Coordinates of C-alpha atoms in Angstrom, one line a residue:
Chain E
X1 CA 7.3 -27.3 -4.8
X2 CA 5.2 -26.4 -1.7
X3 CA 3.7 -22.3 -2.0
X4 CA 3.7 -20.3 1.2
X5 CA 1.8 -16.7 -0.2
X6 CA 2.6 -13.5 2.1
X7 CA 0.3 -10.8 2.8
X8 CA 0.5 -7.9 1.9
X9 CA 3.4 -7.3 -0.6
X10 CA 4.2 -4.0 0.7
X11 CA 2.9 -1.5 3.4
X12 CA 4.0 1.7 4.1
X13 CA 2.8 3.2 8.1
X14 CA 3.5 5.9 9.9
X15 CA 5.7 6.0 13.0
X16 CA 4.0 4.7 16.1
X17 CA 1.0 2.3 14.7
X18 CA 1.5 -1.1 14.0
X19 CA 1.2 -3.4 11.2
X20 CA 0.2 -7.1 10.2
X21 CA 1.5 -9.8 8.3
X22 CA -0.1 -13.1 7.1
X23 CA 1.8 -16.2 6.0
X24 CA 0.2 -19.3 4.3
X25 CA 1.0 -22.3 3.5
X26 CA -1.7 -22.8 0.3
X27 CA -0.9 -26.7 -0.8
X28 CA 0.5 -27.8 2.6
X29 CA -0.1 -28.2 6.5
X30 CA 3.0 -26.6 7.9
X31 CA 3.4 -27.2 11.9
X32 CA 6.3 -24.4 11.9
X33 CA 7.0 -21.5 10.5
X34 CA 9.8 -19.4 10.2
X35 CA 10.1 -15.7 10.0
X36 CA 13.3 -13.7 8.7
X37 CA 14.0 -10.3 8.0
X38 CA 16.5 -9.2 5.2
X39 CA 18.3 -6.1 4.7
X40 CA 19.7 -4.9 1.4
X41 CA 22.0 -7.2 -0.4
X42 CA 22.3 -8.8 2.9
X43 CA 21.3 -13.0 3.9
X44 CA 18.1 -13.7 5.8
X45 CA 18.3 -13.5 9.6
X46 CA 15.8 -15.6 11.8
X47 CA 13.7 -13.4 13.9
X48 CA 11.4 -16.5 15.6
X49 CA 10.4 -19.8 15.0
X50 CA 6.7 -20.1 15.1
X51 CA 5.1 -23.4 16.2
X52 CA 1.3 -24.5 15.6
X53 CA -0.5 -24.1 18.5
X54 CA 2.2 -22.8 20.5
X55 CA 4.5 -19.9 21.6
X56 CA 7.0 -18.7 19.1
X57 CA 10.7 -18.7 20.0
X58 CA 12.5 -15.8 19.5
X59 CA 15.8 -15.6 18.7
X60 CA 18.4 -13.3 21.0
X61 CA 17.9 -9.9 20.5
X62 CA 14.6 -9.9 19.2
X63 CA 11.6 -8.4 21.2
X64 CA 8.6 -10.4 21.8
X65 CA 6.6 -7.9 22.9
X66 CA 7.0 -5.8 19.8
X67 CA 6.9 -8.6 17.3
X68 CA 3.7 -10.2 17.7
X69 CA 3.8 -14.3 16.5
X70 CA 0.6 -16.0 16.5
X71 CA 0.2 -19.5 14.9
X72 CA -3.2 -20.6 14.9
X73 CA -3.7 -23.0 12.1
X74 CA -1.8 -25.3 10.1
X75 CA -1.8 -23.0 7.5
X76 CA -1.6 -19.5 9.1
X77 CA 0.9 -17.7 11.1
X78 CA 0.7 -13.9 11.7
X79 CA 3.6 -11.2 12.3
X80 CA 2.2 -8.0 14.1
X81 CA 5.2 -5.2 14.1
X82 CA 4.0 -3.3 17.3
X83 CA 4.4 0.6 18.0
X84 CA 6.7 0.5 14.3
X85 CA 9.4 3.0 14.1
X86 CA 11.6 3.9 11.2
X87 CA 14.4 1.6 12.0
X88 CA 11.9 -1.4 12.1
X89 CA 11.8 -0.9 8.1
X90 CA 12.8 -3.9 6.2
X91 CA 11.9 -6.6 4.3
X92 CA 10.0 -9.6 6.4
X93 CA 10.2 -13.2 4.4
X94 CA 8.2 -16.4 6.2
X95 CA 9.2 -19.7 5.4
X96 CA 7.3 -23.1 6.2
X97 CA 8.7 -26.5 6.8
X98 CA 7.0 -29.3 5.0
X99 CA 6.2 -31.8 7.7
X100 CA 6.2 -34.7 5.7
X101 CA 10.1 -34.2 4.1
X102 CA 13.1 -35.9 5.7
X103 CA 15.0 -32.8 5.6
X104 CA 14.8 -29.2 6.9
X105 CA 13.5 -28.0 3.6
X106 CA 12.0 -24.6 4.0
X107 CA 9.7 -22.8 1.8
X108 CA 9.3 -19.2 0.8
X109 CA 7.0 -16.7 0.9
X110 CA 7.6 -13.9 -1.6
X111 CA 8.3 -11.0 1.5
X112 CA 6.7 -7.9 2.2
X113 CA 8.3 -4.5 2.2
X114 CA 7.7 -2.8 5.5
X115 CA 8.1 1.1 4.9
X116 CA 7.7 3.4 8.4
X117 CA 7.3 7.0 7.9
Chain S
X1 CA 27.5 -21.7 17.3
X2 CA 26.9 -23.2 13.6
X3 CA 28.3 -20.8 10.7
X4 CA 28.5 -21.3 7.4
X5 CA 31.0 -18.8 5.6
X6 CA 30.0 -18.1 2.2
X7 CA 32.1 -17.1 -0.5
X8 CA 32.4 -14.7 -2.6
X9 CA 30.1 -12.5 -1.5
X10 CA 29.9 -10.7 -4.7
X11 CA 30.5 -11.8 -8.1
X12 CA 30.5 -9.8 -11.6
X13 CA 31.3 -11.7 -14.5
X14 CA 31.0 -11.7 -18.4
X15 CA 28.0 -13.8 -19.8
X16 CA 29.4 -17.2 -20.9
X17 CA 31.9 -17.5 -18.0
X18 CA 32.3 -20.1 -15.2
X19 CA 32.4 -19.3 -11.5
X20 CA 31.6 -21.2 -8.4
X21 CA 30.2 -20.1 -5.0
X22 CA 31.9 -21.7 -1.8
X23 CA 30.0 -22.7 1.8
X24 CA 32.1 -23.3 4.3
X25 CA 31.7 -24.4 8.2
X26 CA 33.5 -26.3 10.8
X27 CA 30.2 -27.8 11.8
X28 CA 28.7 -31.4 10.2
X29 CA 25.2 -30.1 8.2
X30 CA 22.5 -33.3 7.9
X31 CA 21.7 -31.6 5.2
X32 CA 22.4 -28.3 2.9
X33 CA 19.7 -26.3 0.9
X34 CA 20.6 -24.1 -2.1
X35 CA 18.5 -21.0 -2.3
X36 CA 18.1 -18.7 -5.4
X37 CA 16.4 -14.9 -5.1
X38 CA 15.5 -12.2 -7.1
X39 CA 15.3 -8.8 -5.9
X40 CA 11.9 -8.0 -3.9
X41 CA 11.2 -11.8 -3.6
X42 CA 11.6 -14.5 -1.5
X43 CA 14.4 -17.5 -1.8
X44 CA 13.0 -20.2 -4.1
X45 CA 15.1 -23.5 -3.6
X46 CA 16.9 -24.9 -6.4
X47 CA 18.6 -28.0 -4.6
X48 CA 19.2 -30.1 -1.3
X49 CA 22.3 -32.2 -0.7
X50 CA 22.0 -34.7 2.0
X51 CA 24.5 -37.5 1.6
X52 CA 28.7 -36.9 2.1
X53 CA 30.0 -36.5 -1.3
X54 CA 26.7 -36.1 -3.3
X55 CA 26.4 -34.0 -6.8
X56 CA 23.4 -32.7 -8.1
X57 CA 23.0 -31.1 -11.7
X58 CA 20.5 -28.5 -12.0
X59 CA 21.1 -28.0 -15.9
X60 CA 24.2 -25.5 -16.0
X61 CA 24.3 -25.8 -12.2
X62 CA 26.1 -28.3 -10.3
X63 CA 26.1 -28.7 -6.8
X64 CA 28.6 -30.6 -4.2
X65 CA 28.3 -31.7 -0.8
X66 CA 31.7 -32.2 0.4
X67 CA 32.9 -35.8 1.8
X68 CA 32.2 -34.4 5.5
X69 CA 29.2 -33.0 5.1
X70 CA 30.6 -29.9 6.2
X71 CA 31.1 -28.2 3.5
X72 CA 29.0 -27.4 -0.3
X73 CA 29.8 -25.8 -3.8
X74 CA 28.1 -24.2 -6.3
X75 CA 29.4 -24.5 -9.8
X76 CA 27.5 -22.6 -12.8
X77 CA 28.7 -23.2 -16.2
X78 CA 28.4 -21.1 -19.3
X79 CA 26.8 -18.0 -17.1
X80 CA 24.1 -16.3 -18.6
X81 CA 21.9 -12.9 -17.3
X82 CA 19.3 -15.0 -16.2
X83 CA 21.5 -16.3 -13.3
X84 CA 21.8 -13.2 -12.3
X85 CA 20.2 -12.8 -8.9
X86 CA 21.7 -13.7 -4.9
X87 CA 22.5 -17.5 -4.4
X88 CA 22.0 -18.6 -0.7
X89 CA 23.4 -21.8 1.1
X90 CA 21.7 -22.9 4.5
X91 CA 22.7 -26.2 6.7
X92 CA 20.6 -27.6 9.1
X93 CA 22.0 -28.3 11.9
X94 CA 19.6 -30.5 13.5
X95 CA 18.3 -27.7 15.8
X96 CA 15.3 -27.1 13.8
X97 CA 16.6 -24.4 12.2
X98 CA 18.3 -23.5 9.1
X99 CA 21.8 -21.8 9.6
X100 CA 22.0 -19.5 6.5
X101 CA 25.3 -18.2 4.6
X102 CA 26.0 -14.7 4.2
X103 CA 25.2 -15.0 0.2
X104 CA 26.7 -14.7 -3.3
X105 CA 25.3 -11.6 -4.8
X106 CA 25.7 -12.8 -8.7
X107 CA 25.8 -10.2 -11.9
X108 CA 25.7 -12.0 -15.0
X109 CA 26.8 -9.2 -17.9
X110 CA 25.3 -9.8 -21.2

């Protein structure tokens, strides 16, 4: 199957600074990207839907301004978790779409562990 | 708004039992992924059912798309510890985005 790799694994910050994500797609050209965030023995929720060469799309509830999407290559989107505070703790997956499948088949990085102090 | 309800959401059972996980939704999916994770990873997918009515064998695993496509099961036979782990189903609901159930967390006891 495709490999999406996540960078880095985990981070821990303290309050107030911000922190950086990378998401690849390492066998693959993925036009979207997807990112989630997961809490304890909980399902995935969709924070934004990020587009190659676009604007992400954020889903309701979700602040723009303090979660950061950039998607400049094929390969490469980028979370930035702005000003962090303790409640933005949590585990952050990405997923990529594989353009050239029929279906919505997404593919998973292996997260990364956001701790804020 | 799409949903898929997902049941049960947890599930202990002796190694060697059957048990089978349940997606639900009033909503017709083009398609329906089957998602496996371990603790501190991401989902790896184990299957994708795209036709009304399809099953798909993943060695002890058996998957089923219901006649409607609204609807999807996940059958595992002979359990062992190894399955142990959350199972996750997601539809697509043609909106570019996968809608996700809430998930099966699975203990296998040896």
């Amino acid at each position: 199957g495709a490999v999406v790799s996540q960078h880095p694994s985990r981070v821990i910050c303290k309050s107030g600074t911000s922190v950086k994500i990378e998401c690849r797609s390492l066998d693959f050209q993925a036009t979207t990207m997807f990112w989630y965030r997961q809490f304890p023995k909980q399902s995935l929720m969709l924070m934004a839907t990020s587009n190659e060469g676009s604007k992400a799309t954020y889903e309701q509830g979700v602040e723009k301004d303090k979660f950061l999407i950039n998607h400049a290559s094929l390969t490469l989107s980028t979370l930035t978790v702005t000003s962090a505070h303790p409640e933005d703790s949590s585990f952050y997956i990405c997923s990529a779409r594989v353009g050239t499948s029929a279906y919505n088949e997404q593919f998973f990085g292996p997260g990364t562990r956001l701790t804020v102090l | 708004t799409q949903l898929l309800e997902q049941s049960p959401q947890f599930l202990s059972i002796q190694e060697g039992e059957n048990l089978t996980v349940y997606c639900n939704s009033s909503s017709v999916f083009s398609s329906l992924q089957w998602y496996r994770q371990e603790p501190g990873e991401g989902p790896v997918l184990l299957v994708t059912v795209v036709t009304g009515g399809e099953v798909k064998k993943l060695k002890r695993l058996t998957f089923q798309f219901g006649d409607a496509r609204k609807d999807s099961s996940l059958h595992i036979t002979a359990a062992q510890p190894g399955d142990t782990g959350l199972y996750l189903c997601a539809g697509d609901g043609n909106t570019g985005k996968l809608i996700f159930g809430q998930g099966t967390t699975l203990q296998v006891k040896p």
